[in-house]
Amino acid sequence: MTPSSQHSTNPTDTICQAPVARPRALLPTLLSQAPPPPSHTSATMGFSTIALSAVIAALGAVVPTSGAAMTPPSMLTAPTAQSLRSRFPDSAFAIDTRAMPSTNKPGGVFRSGTVSKYPVLGLPSIDSAFARVTLEPGGVNLPHIHPRAAETLYLVRGVLSVFIVEENPAAGQATRVITNTLRRKAVSVFPKGLIHGQRCISRRGCEFVAILGAADPGVITVGARFCDSPPMDLAAALGVPPRRAQRMCGRLMGNPPRPQK
């Protein structure tokens, strides 16, 4: 907060002279703009977002004025975690993964649940996402990154090879690549922001469930996004002429790709 020219530049004086508007008077008006939805729809999360934004806006309206007293933030009315949960029906807290839309590729099937599809996942007391993945024998979940979430993987069936690529090493040291082989009912964890992936090495295929520690974890498929670099930069990274770099990137397949024979 920057004091006006007529206020003292002494920090103590500024605090003492910094009265505020009455945010409690603003809050009912702001909250009244968000009518509660009747059922579990995208509007449900919209209400929660508007309500929380209203609180933040009310707090942001704490502006210096002359002669008023400071209103403690604890006196503001804010939606509680319980009141936000009450906006969702019981059925929102149980998701049938068999009925979820899926991405089907030759190498396997992906079903993912994030806040964009299931708003209940965005509640502050939940804040998580999940994926159910089926890989064909030899199928690969291509190297990727979740920029906003760590991942916990539970292997339902099959034998799965997993890896994590560490961040850039210190000068003179080799990059660490963490590898493990999981069998049925095993768990593996992947740190937030690191490259990782999975490959099914079972003859009967693999299935796993991944829980991610954010409602909007994000995903960056490393190869595909690398190939989105400007042509000259891409060529410099690969050490080949730009046209050859573009041909190489043109051979990339969707995720999961067709298993290699």
PDB file of C-alpha atoms in Angstrom:
ATOM      1  CA  MET A   1       0.000   0.000   0.000  1.00  0.00           C
ATOM      2  CA  THR A   2       1.537   3.364  -1.036  1.00  0.00           C
ATOM      3  CA  PRO A   3       0.651   6.304   1.258  1.00  0.00           C
ATOM      4  CA  SER A   4      -0.501   9.530  -0.396  1.00  0.00           C
ATOM      5  CA  SER A   5       1.644  12.608  -0.340  1.00  0.00           C
ATOM      6  CA  GLN A   6      -0.114  14.124   2.693  1.00  0.00           C
ATOM      7  CA  HIS A   7       0.604  11.029   4.837  1.00  0.00           C
ATOM      8  CA  SER A   8       3.792  10.601   6.801  1.00  0.00           C
ATOM      9  CA  THR A   9       6.481   8.400   5.252  1.00  0.00           C
ATOM     10  CA  ASN A  10       7.081   6.790   8.647  1.00  0.00           C
ATOM     11  CA  PRO A  11       5.800   3.198   8.395  1.00  0.00           C
ATOM     12  CA  THR A  12       4.256   3.378  11.855  1.00  0.00           C
ATOM     13  CA  ASP A  13       2.437   6.603  11.022  1.00  0.00           C
ATOM     14  CA  THR A  14       1.172   5.115   7.774  1.00  0.00           C
ATOM     15  CA  ILE A  15      -0.323   2.118   9.545  1.00  0.00           C
ATOM     16  CA  CYS A  16      -1.964   4.284  12.168  1.00  0.00           C
ATOM     17  CA  GLN A  17      -3.383   6.679   9.580  1.00  0.00           C
ATOM     18  CA  ALA A  18      -4.536   3.990   7.139  1.00  0.00           C
ATOM     19  CA  PRO A  19      -8.246   3.621   7.769  1.00  0.00           C
ATOM     20  CA  VAL A  20     -10.296   1.366   5.540  1.00  0.00           C
ATOM     21  CA  ALA A  21     -13.601   1.216   3.747  1.00  0.00           C
ATOM     22  CA  ARG A  22     -16.195  -1.134   5.196  1.00  0.00           C
ATOM     23  CA  PRO A  23     -15.674  -4.401   3.281  1.00  0.00           C
ATOM     24  CA  ARG A  24     -18.588  -6.073   5.085  1.00  0.00           C
ATOM     25  CA  ALA A  25     -20.909  -3.632   3.364  1.00  0.00           C
ATOM     26  CA  LEU A  26     -19.554  -4.691  -0.029  1.00  0.00           C
ATOM     27  CA  LEU A  27     -19.661  -8.439   0.538  1.00  0.00           C
ATOM     28  CA  PRO A  28     -23.459  -9.017   0.519  1.00  0.00           C
ATOM     29  CA  THR A  29     -23.728  -7.111  -2.764  1.00  0.00           C
ATOM     30  CA  LEU A  30     -20.916  -9.115  -4.347  1.00  0.00           C
ATOM     31  CA  LEU A  31     -22.221 -12.452  -3.111  1.00  0.00           C
ATOM     32  CA  SER A  32     -25.733 -11.603  -4.263  1.00  0.00           C
ATOM     33  CA  GLN A  33     -24.444 -11.719  -7.825  1.00  0.00           C
ATOM     34  CA  ALA A  34     -23.866 -15.476  -7.535  1.00  0.00           C
ATOM     35  CA  PRO A  35     -27.204 -17.368  -7.323  1.00  0.00           C
ATOM     36  CA  PRO A  36     -26.723 -20.936  -6.083  1.00  0.00           C
ATOM     37  CA  PRO A  37     -27.216 -23.604  -8.791  1.00  0.00           C
ATOM     38  CA  PRO A  38     -29.798 -26.327  -8.153  1.00  0.00           C
ATOM     39  CA  SER A  39     -27.653 -29.307  -9.086  1.00  0.00           C
ATOM     40  CA  HIS A  40     -24.147 -30.607  -9.826  1.00  0.00           C
ATOM     41  CA  THR A  41     -23.225 -28.608 -12.940  1.00  0.00           C
ATOM     42  CA  SER A  42     -20.426 -26.359 -14.057  1.00  0.00           C
ATOM     43  CA  ALA A  43     -22.391 -23.502 -12.483  1.00  0.00           C
ATOM     44  CA  THR A  44     -21.747 -25.125  -9.118  1.00  0.00           C
ATOM     45  CA  MET A  45     -18.070 -24.472  -9.334  1.00  0.00           C
ATOM     46  CA  GLY A  46     -18.874 -21.063 -10.770  1.00  0.00           C
ATOM     47  CA  PHE A  47     -20.690 -20.102  -7.586  1.00  0.00           C
ATOM     48  CA  SER A  48     -17.773 -21.213  -5.425  1.00  0.00           C
ATOM     49  CA  THR A  49     -15.328 -19.264  -7.578  1.00  0.00           C
ATOM     50  CA  ILE A  50     -17.486 -16.127  -7.545  1.00  0.00           C
ATOM     51  CA  ALA A  51     -18.022 -16.395  -3.809  1.00  0.00           C
ATOM     52  CA  LEU A  52     -14.311 -16.734  -3.107  1.00  0.00           C
ATOM     53  CA  SER A  53     -13.549 -13.963  -5.601  1.00  0.00           C
ATOM     54  CA  ALA A  54     -16.046 -11.763  -3.804  1.00  0.00           C
ATOM     55  CA  VAL A  55     -14.217 -12.258  -0.534  1.00  0.00           C
ATOM     56  CA  ILE A  56     -10.900 -11.450  -2.183  1.00  0.00           C
ATOM     57  CA  ALA A  57     -12.434  -8.407  -3.851  1.00  0.00           C
ATOM     58  CA  ALA A  58     -13.838  -7.256  -0.529  1.00  0.00           C
ATOM     59  CA  LEU A  59     -10.442  -7.637   1.096  1.00  0.00           C
ATOM     60  CA  GLY A  60      -8.895  -5.801  -1.844  1.00  0.00           C
ATOM     61  CA  ALA A  61     -11.277  -2.923  -1.206  1.00  0.00           C
ATOM     62  CA  VAL A  62      -9.490  -2.206   2.057  1.00  0.00           C
ATOM     63  CA  VAL A  63      -8.266   1.212   0.918  1.00  0.00           C
ATOM     64  CA  PRO A  64      -6.961   4.097   3.022  1.00  0.00           C
ATOM     65  CA  THR A  65      -9.575   6.735   3.839  1.00  0.00           C
ATOM     66  CA  SER A  66      -9.454   9.389   6.447  1.00  0.00           C
ATOM     67  CA  GLY A  67     -11.015   8.992   9.882  1.00  0.00           C
ATOM     68  CA  ALA A  68     -12.309   5.346   9.703  1.00  0.00           C
ATOM     69  CA  ALA A  69     -11.183   2.503  11.931  1.00  0.00           C
ATOM     70  CA  MET A  70      -9.498  -0.695  10.732  1.00  0.00           C
ATOM     71  CA  THR A  71     -11.914  -3.634  10.352  1.00  0.00           C
ATOM     72  CA  PRO A  72     -10.171  -6.891  11.290  1.00  0.00           C
ATOM     73  CA  PRO A  73     -10.266  -9.507   8.478  1.00  0.00           C
ATOM     74  CA  SER A  74     -11.590 -12.027  11.009  1.00  0.00           C
ATOM     75  CA  MET A  75     -14.873 -10.093  11.086  1.00  0.00           C
ATOM     76  CA  LEU A  76     -15.523 -10.695   7.370  1.00  0.00           C
ATOM     77  CA  THR A  77     -18.024 -13.358   6.362  1.00  0.00           C
ATOM     78  CA  ALA A  78     -16.472 -15.963   4.018  1.00  0.00           C
ATOM     79  CA  PRO A  79     -17.790 -19.271   2.654  1.00  0.00           C
ATOM     80  CA  THR A  80     -16.548 -22.206   4.728  1.00  0.00           C
ATOM     81  CA  ALA A  81     -15.331 -25.520   3.312  1.00  0.00           C
ATOM     82  CA  GLN A  82     -18.515 -27.135   4.604  1.00  0.00           C
ATOM     83  CA  SER A  83     -20.769 -24.566   2.929  1.00  0.00           C
ATOM     84  CA  LEU A  84     -18.965 -25.044  -0.380  1.00  0.00           C
ATOM     85  CA  ARG A  85     -19.352 -28.835  -0.158  1.00  0.00           C
ATOM     86  CA  SER A  86     -23.059 -28.396   0.544  1.00  0.00           C
ATOM     87  CA  ARG A  87     -23.465 -27.041  -2.984  1.00  0.00           C
ATOM     88  CA  PHE A  88     -22.793 -30.505  -4.421  1.00  0.00           C
ATOM     89  CA  PRO A  89     -25.185 -33.485  -4.329  1.00  0.00           C
ATOM     90  CA  ASP A  90     -24.044 -36.787  -2.821  1.00  0.00           C
ATOM     91  CA  SER A  91     -23.551 -38.272  -6.293  1.00  0.00           C
ATOM     92  CA  ALA A  92     -20.835 -35.703  -7.092  1.00  0.00           C
ATOM     93  CA  PHE A  93     -18.515 -37.362  -4.580  1.00  0.00           C
ATOM     94  CA  ALA A  94     -18.545 -40.750  -6.379  1.00  0.00           C
ATOM     95  CA  ILE A  95     -17.409 -41.083 -10.011  1.00  0.00           C
ATOM     96  CA  ASP A  96     -18.007 -44.171 -12.141  1.00  0.00           C
ATOM     97  CA  THR A  97     -14.859 -44.406 -14.286  1.00  0.00           C
ATOM     98  CA  ARG A  98     -16.547 -46.929 -16.593  1.00  0.00           C
ATOM     99  CA  ALA A  99     -18.942 -44.231 -17.765  1.00  0.00           C
ATOM    100  CA  MET A 100     -16.237 -41.610 -18.337  1.00  0.00           C
ATOM    101  CA  PRO A 101     -15.383 -40.464 -21.867  1.00  0.00           C
ATOM    102  CA  SER A 102     -12.113 -41.975 -23.052  1.00  0.00           C
ATOM    103  CA  THR A 103      -9.276 -41.360 -25.493  1.00  0.00           C
ATOM    104  CA  ASN A 104      -8.704 -44.552 -27.470  1.00  0.00           C
ATOM    105  CA  LYS A 105      -5.408 -45.156 -29.255  1.00  0.00           C
ATOM    106  CA  PRO A 106      -3.739 -48.308 -30.634  1.00  0.00           C
ATOM    107  CA  GLY A 107      -1.508 -48.414 -27.562  1.00  0.00           C
ATOM    108  CA  GLY A 108      -4.228 -48.081 -24.935  1.00  0.00           C
ATOM    109  CA  VAL A 109      -7.115 -46.133 -23.433  1.00  0.00           C
ATOM    110  CA  PHE A 110      -7.016 -42.992 -21.288  1.00  0.00           C
ATOM    111  CA  ARG A 111      -9.748 -41.725 -18.975  1.00  0.00           C
ATOM    112  CA  SER A 112      -9.004 -38.601 -16.985  1.00  0.00           C
ATOM    113  CA  GLY A 113     -10.889 -36.659 -14.336  1.00  0.00           C
ATOM    114  CA  THR A 114      -9.996 -33.034 -13.656  1.00  0.00           C
ATOM    115  CA  VAL A 115     -11.839 -29.975 -12.386  1.00  0.00           C
ATOM    116  CA  SER A 116     -12.898 -29.103 -15.942  1.00  0.00           C
ATOM    117  CA  LYS A 117     -15.042 -32.263 -16.052  1.00  0.00           C
ATOM    118  CA  TYR A 118     -15.818 -32.764 -12.365  1.00  0.00           C
ATOM    119  CA  PRO A 119     -16.043 -29.409 -10.510  1.00  0.00           C
ATOM    120  CA  VAL A 120     -16.163 -31.146  -7.117  1.00  0.00           C
ATOM    121  CA  LEU A 121     -12.446 -31.929  -7.558  1.00  0.00           C
ATOM    122  CA  GLY A 122     -11.728 -28.200  -7.318  1.00  0.00           C
ATOM    123  CA  LEU A 123     -13.047 -27.821  -3.781  1.00  0.00           C
ATOM    124  CA  PRO A 124     -10.288 -26.530  -1.477  1.00  0.00           C
ATOM    125  CA  SER A 125     -10.750 -29.596   0.731  1.00  0.00           C
ATOM    126  CA  ILE A 126     -10.233 -31.972  -2.254  1.00  0.00           C
ATOM    127  CA  ASP A 127      -8.038 -30.262  -4.875  1.00  0.00           C
ATOM    128  CA  SER A 128      -7.024 -33.403  -6.781  1.00  0.00           C
ATOM    129  CA  ALA A 129      -7.431 -35.141 -10.141  1.00  0.00           C
ATOM    130  CA  PHE A 130      -7.139 -38.706 -11.382  1.00  0.00           C
ATOM    131  CA  ALA A 131      -6.619 -40.857 -14.468  1.00  0.00           C
ATOM    132  CA  ARG A 132      -7.442 -44.440 -15.311  1.00  0.00           C
ATOM    133  CA  VAL A 133      -5.103 -45.819 -17.964  1.00  0.00           C
ATOM    134  CA  THR A 134      -5.116 -49.133 -19.843  1.00  0.00           C
ATOM    135  CA  LEU A 135      -2.031 -50.018 -21.896  1.00  0.00           C
ATOM    136  CA  GLU A 136      -1.727 -52.782 -24.458  1.00  0.00           C
ATOM    137  CA  PRO A 137       1.275 -55.150 -24.180  1.00  0.00           C
ATOM    138  CA  GLY A 138       4.261 -53.006 -25.143  1.00  0.00           C
ATOM    139  CA  GLY A 139       2.151 -49.845 -24.878  1.00  0.00           C
ATOM    140  CA  VAL A 140       3.808 -46.651 -23.643  1.00  0.00           C
ATOM    141  CA  ASN A 141       2.471 -43.618 -21.822  1.00  0.00           C
ATOM    142  CA  LEU A 142       4.848 -41.192 -23.520  1.00  0.00           C
ATOM    143  CA  PRO A 143       7.284 -39.069 -21.476  1.00  0.00           C
ATOM    144  CA  HIS A 144       5.346 -36.175 -19.991  1.00  0.00           C
ATOM    145  CA  ILE A 145       5.263 -33.613 -17.184  1.00  0.00           C
ATOM    146  CA  HIS A 146       2.555 -32.480 -14.776  1.00  0.00           C
ATOM    147  CA  PRO A 147       3.611 -28.888 -14.060  1.00  0.00           C
ATOM    148  CA  ARG A 148       1.283 -28.387 -11.083  1.00  0.00           C
ATOM    149  CA  ALA A 149       0.997 -31.763  -9.351  1.00  0.00           C
ATOM    150  CA  ALA A 150       2.832 -34.768  -7.997  1.00  0.00           C
ATOM    151  CA  GLU A 151       1.419 -38.165  -9.012  1.00  0.00           C
ATOM    152  CA  THR A 152       0.757 -41.392  -7.124  1.00  0.00           C
ATOM    153  CA  LEU A 153       0.246 -44.438  -9.366  1.00  0.00           C
ATOM    154  CA  TYR A 154      -1.445 -47.670  -8.281  1.00  0.00           C
ATOM    155  CA  LEU A 155      -0.999 -50.650 -10.612  1.00  0.00           C
ATOM    156  CA  VAL A 156      -4.239 -52.630 -10.882  1.00  0.00           C
ATOM    157  CA  ARG A 157      -2.910 -55.371 -13.188  1.00  0.00           C
ATOM    158  CA  GLY A 158       0.101 -56.274 -15.309  1.00  0.00           C
ATOM    159  CA  VAL A 159       3.798 -55.464 -15.038  1.00  0.00           C
ATOM    160  CA  LEU A 160       4.774 -51.850 -15.596  1.00  0.00           C
ATOM    161  CA  SER A 161       8.153 -50.240 -16.207  1.00  0.00           C
ATOM    162  CA  VAL A 162       8.250 -46.658 -14.906  1.00  0.00           C
ATOM    163  CA  PHE A 163      10.860 -43.909 -15.008  1.00  0.00           C
ATOM    164  CA  ILE A 164      11.581 -40.378 -13.758  1.00  0.00           C
ATOM    165  CA  VAL A 165      14.172 -38.019 -15.270  1.00  0.00           C
ATOM    166  CA  GLU A 166      15.789 -35.760 -12.685  1.00  0.00           C
ATOM    167  CA  GLU A 167      16.359 -32.056 -13.248  1.00  0.00           C
ATOM    168  CA  ASN A 168      19.616 -30.764 -14.744  1.00  0.00           C
ATOM    169  CA  PRO A 169      22.612 -32.086 -12.780  1.00  0.00           C
ATOM    170  CA  ALA A 170      25.542 -30.137 -11.406  1.00  0.00           C
ATOM    171  CA  ALA A 171      28.438 -29.516 -13.792  1.00  0.00           C
ATOM    172  CA  GLY A 172      30.379 -32.684 -14.521  1.00  0.00           C
ATOM    173  CA  GLN A 173      27.660 -35.024 -13.232  1.00  0.00           C
ATOM    174  CA  ALA A 174      25.357 -37.301 -15.182  1.00  0.00           C
ATOM    175  CA  THR A 175      21.590 -36.834 -15.197  1.00  0.00           C
ATOM    176  CA  ARG A 176      19.897 -39.304 -12.885  1.00  0.00           C
ATOM    177  CA  VAL A 177      17.134 -41.446 -14.387  1.00  0.00           C
ATOM    178  CA  ILE A 178      15.073 -43.280 -11.746  1.00  0.00           C
ATOM    179  CA  THR A 179      13.680 -46.585 -13.023  1.00  0.00           C
ATOM    180  CA  ASN A 180      11.488 -49.238 -11.391  1.00  0.00           C
ATOM    181  CA  THR A 181       9.466 -52.279 -12.381  1.00  0.00           C
ATOM    182  CA  LEU A 182       6.036 -52.514 -10.763  1.00  0.00           C
ATOM    183  CA  ARG A 183       3.925 -55.602 -10.313  1.00  0.00           C
ATOM    184  CA  ARG A 184       0.226 -55.832  -9.517  1.00  0.00           C
ATOM    185  CA  LYS A 185      -0.868 -53.769  -6.488  1.00  0.00           C
ATOM    186  CA  ALA A 186       2.416 -51.814  -6.418  1.00  0.00           C
ATOM    187  CA  VAL A 187       2.568 -48.030  -6.001  1.00  0.00           C
ATOM    188  CA  SER A 188       4.952 -45.540  -7.572  1.00  0.00           C
ATOM    189  CA  VAL A 189       5.274 -41.791  -6.956  1.00  0.00           C
ATOM    190  CA  PHE A 190       6.348 -39.087  -9.406  1.00  0.00           C
ATOM    191  CA  PRO A 191       7.481 -35.623  -8.261  1.00  0.00           C
ATOM    192  CA  LYS A 192       5.768 -32.516  -9.569  1.00  0.00           C
ATOM    193  CA  GLY A 193       7.362 -31.006 -12.658  1.00  0.00           C
ATOM    194  CA  LEU A 194       9.693 -33.880 -13.600  1.00  0.00           C
ATOM    195  CA  ILE A 195       9.629 -35.884 -16.836  1.00  0.00           C
ATOM    196  CA  HIS A 196       8.205 -39.371 -16.314  1.00  0.00           C
ATOM    197  CA  GLY A 197       6.389 -42.135 -18.145  1.00  0.00           C
ATOM    198  CA  GLN A 198       5.254 -45.764 -18.102  1.00  0.00           C
ATOM    199  CA  ARG A 199       5.609 -48.811 -20.377  1.00  0.00           C
ATOM    200  CA  CYS A 200       3.619 -52.024 -20.127  1.00  0.00           C
ATOM    201  CA  ILE A 201       5.903 -55.084 -20.210  1.00  0.00           C
ATOM    202  CA  SER A 202       3.182 -57.608 -19.419  1.00  0.00           C
ATOM    203  CA  ARG A 203       1.917 -59.995 -22.108  1.00  0.00           C
ATOM    204  CA  ARG A 204      -1.670 -59.430 -20.996  1.00  0.00           C
ATOM    205  CA  GLY A 205      -1.607 -55.652 -20.843  1.00  0.00           C
ATOM    206  CA  CYS A 206      -1.588 -53.240 -17.912  1.00  0.00           C
ATOM    207  CA  GLU A 207      -4.049 -51.059 -16.067  1.00  0.00           C
ATOM    208  CA  PHE A 208      -3.300 -48.389 -13.485  1.00  0.00           C
ATOM    209  CA  VAL A 209      -4.933 -45.523 -11.638  1.00  0.00           C
ATOM    210  CA  ALA A 210      -3.039 -42.267 -11.102  1.00  0.00           C
ATOM    211  CA  ILE A 211      -4.003 -39.718  -8.443  1.00  0.00           C
ATOM    212  CA  LEU A 212      -2.666 -36.202  -8.977  1.00  0.00           C
ATOM    213  CA  GLY A 213      -2.270 -33.644  -6.208  1.00  0.00           C
ATOM    214  CA  ALA A 214      -4.072 -30.760  -7.927  1.00  0.00           C
ATOM    215  CA  ALA A 215      -7.500 -30.331  -9.485  1.00  0.00           C
ATOM    216  CA  ASP A 216      -5.836 -28.814 -12.563  1.00  0.00           C
ATOM    217  CA  PRO A 217      -2.487 -30.650 -12.754  1.00  0.00           C
ATOM    218  CA  GLY A 218      -1.779 -29.861 -16.399  1.00  0.00           C
ATOM    219  CA  VAL A 219       0.121 -32.146 -18.756  1.00  0.00           C
ATOM    220  CA  ILE A 220       2.991 -31.477 -21.151  1.00  0.00           C
ATOM    221  CA  THR A 221       3.856 -34.279 -23.585  1.00  0.00           C
ATOM    222  CA  VAL A 222       7.595 -33.747 -23.853  1.00  0.00           C
ATOM    223  CA  GLY A 223       8.253 -34.821 -27.451  1.00  0.00           C
ATOM    224  CA  ALA A 224       5.250 -33.068 -28.975  1.00  0.00           C
ATOM    225  CA  ARG A 225       5.770 -29.797 -27.133  1.00  0.00           C
ATOM    226  CA  PHE A 226       9.520 -29.877 -27.837  1.00  0.00           C
ATOM    227  CA  CYS A 227       8.682 -30.093 -31.550  1.00  0.00           C
ATOM    228  CA  ASP A 228       6.533 -26.970 -31.194  1.00  0.00           C
ATOM    229  CA  SER A 229       9.738 -24.952 -30.698  1.00  0.00           C
ATOM    230  CA  PRO A 230      10.713 -22.464 -33.430  1.00  0.00           C
ATOM    231  CA  PRO A 231      12.369 -24.361 -36.327  1.00  0.00           C
ATOM    232  CA  MET A 232      15.841 -22.856 -35.889  1.00  0.00           C
ATOM    233  CA  ASP A 233      15.846 -23.515 -32.129  1.00  0.00           C
ATOM    234  CA  LEU A 234      14.566 -27.046 -32.688  1.00  0.00           C
ATOM    235  CA  ALA A 235      17.301 -27.705 -35.247  1.00  0.00           C
ATOM    236  CA  ALA A 236      19.965 -26.324 -32.880  1.00  0.00           C
ATOM    237  CA  ALA A 237      18.772 -28.630 -30.074  1.00  0.00           C
ATOM    238  CA  LEU A 238      18.850 -31.700 -32.328  1.00  0.00           C
ATOM    239  CA  GLY A 239      22.039 -30.734 -34.133  1.00  0.00           C
ATOM    240  CA  VAL A 240      20.496 -31.206 -37.572  1.00  0.00           C
ATOM    241  CA  PRO A 241      19.278 -28.898 -40.355  1.00  0.00           C
ATOM    242  CA  PRO A 242      15.824 -27.350 -39.816  1.00  0.00           C
ATOM    243  CA  ARG A 243      14.138 -29.390 -42.560  1.00  0.00           C
ATOM    244  CA  ARG A 244      15.416 -32.634 -41.101  1.00  0.00           C
ATOM    245  CA  ALA A 245      14.281 -31.580 -37.620  1.00  0.00           C
ATOM    246  CA  GLN A 246      10.796 -30.923 -38.990  1.00  0.00           C
ATOM    247  CA  ARG A 247      10.727 -34.326 -40.710  1.00  0.00           C
ATOM    248  CA  MET A 248      11.729 -36.017 -37.471  1.00  0.00           C
ATOM    249  CA  CYS A 249       8.967 -34.241 -35.573  1.00  0.00           C
ATOM    250  CA  GLY A 250       6.474 -35.135 -38.281  1.00  0.00           C
ATOM    251  CA  ARG A 251       6.885 -38.780 -37.334  1.00  0.00           C
ATOM    252  CA  LEU A 252       5.603 -38.324 -33.794  1.00  0.00           C
ATOM    253  CA  MET A 253       2.530 -40.367 -32.900  1.00  0.00           C
ATOM    254  CA  GLY A 254      -0.339 -39.725 -30.518  1.00  0.00           C
ATOM    255  CA  ASN A 255      -0.286 -40.912 -26.936  1.00  0.00           C
ATOM    256  CA  PRO A 256      -0.210 -43.811 -26.304  1.00  0.00           C
ATOM    257  CA  PRO A 257       1.452 -44.776 -29.608  1.00  0.00           C
ATOM    258  CA  ARG A 258       1.082 -48.112 -31.353  1.00  0.00           C
ATOM    259  CA  PRO A 259       3.181 -50.709 -29.492  1.00  0.00           C
ATOM    260  CA  GLN A 260       6.468 -51.554 -31.174  1.00  0.00           C
ATOM    261  CA  LYS A 261       6.866 -55.137 -32.355  1.00  0.00           C
TER     262      LYS A 261
END
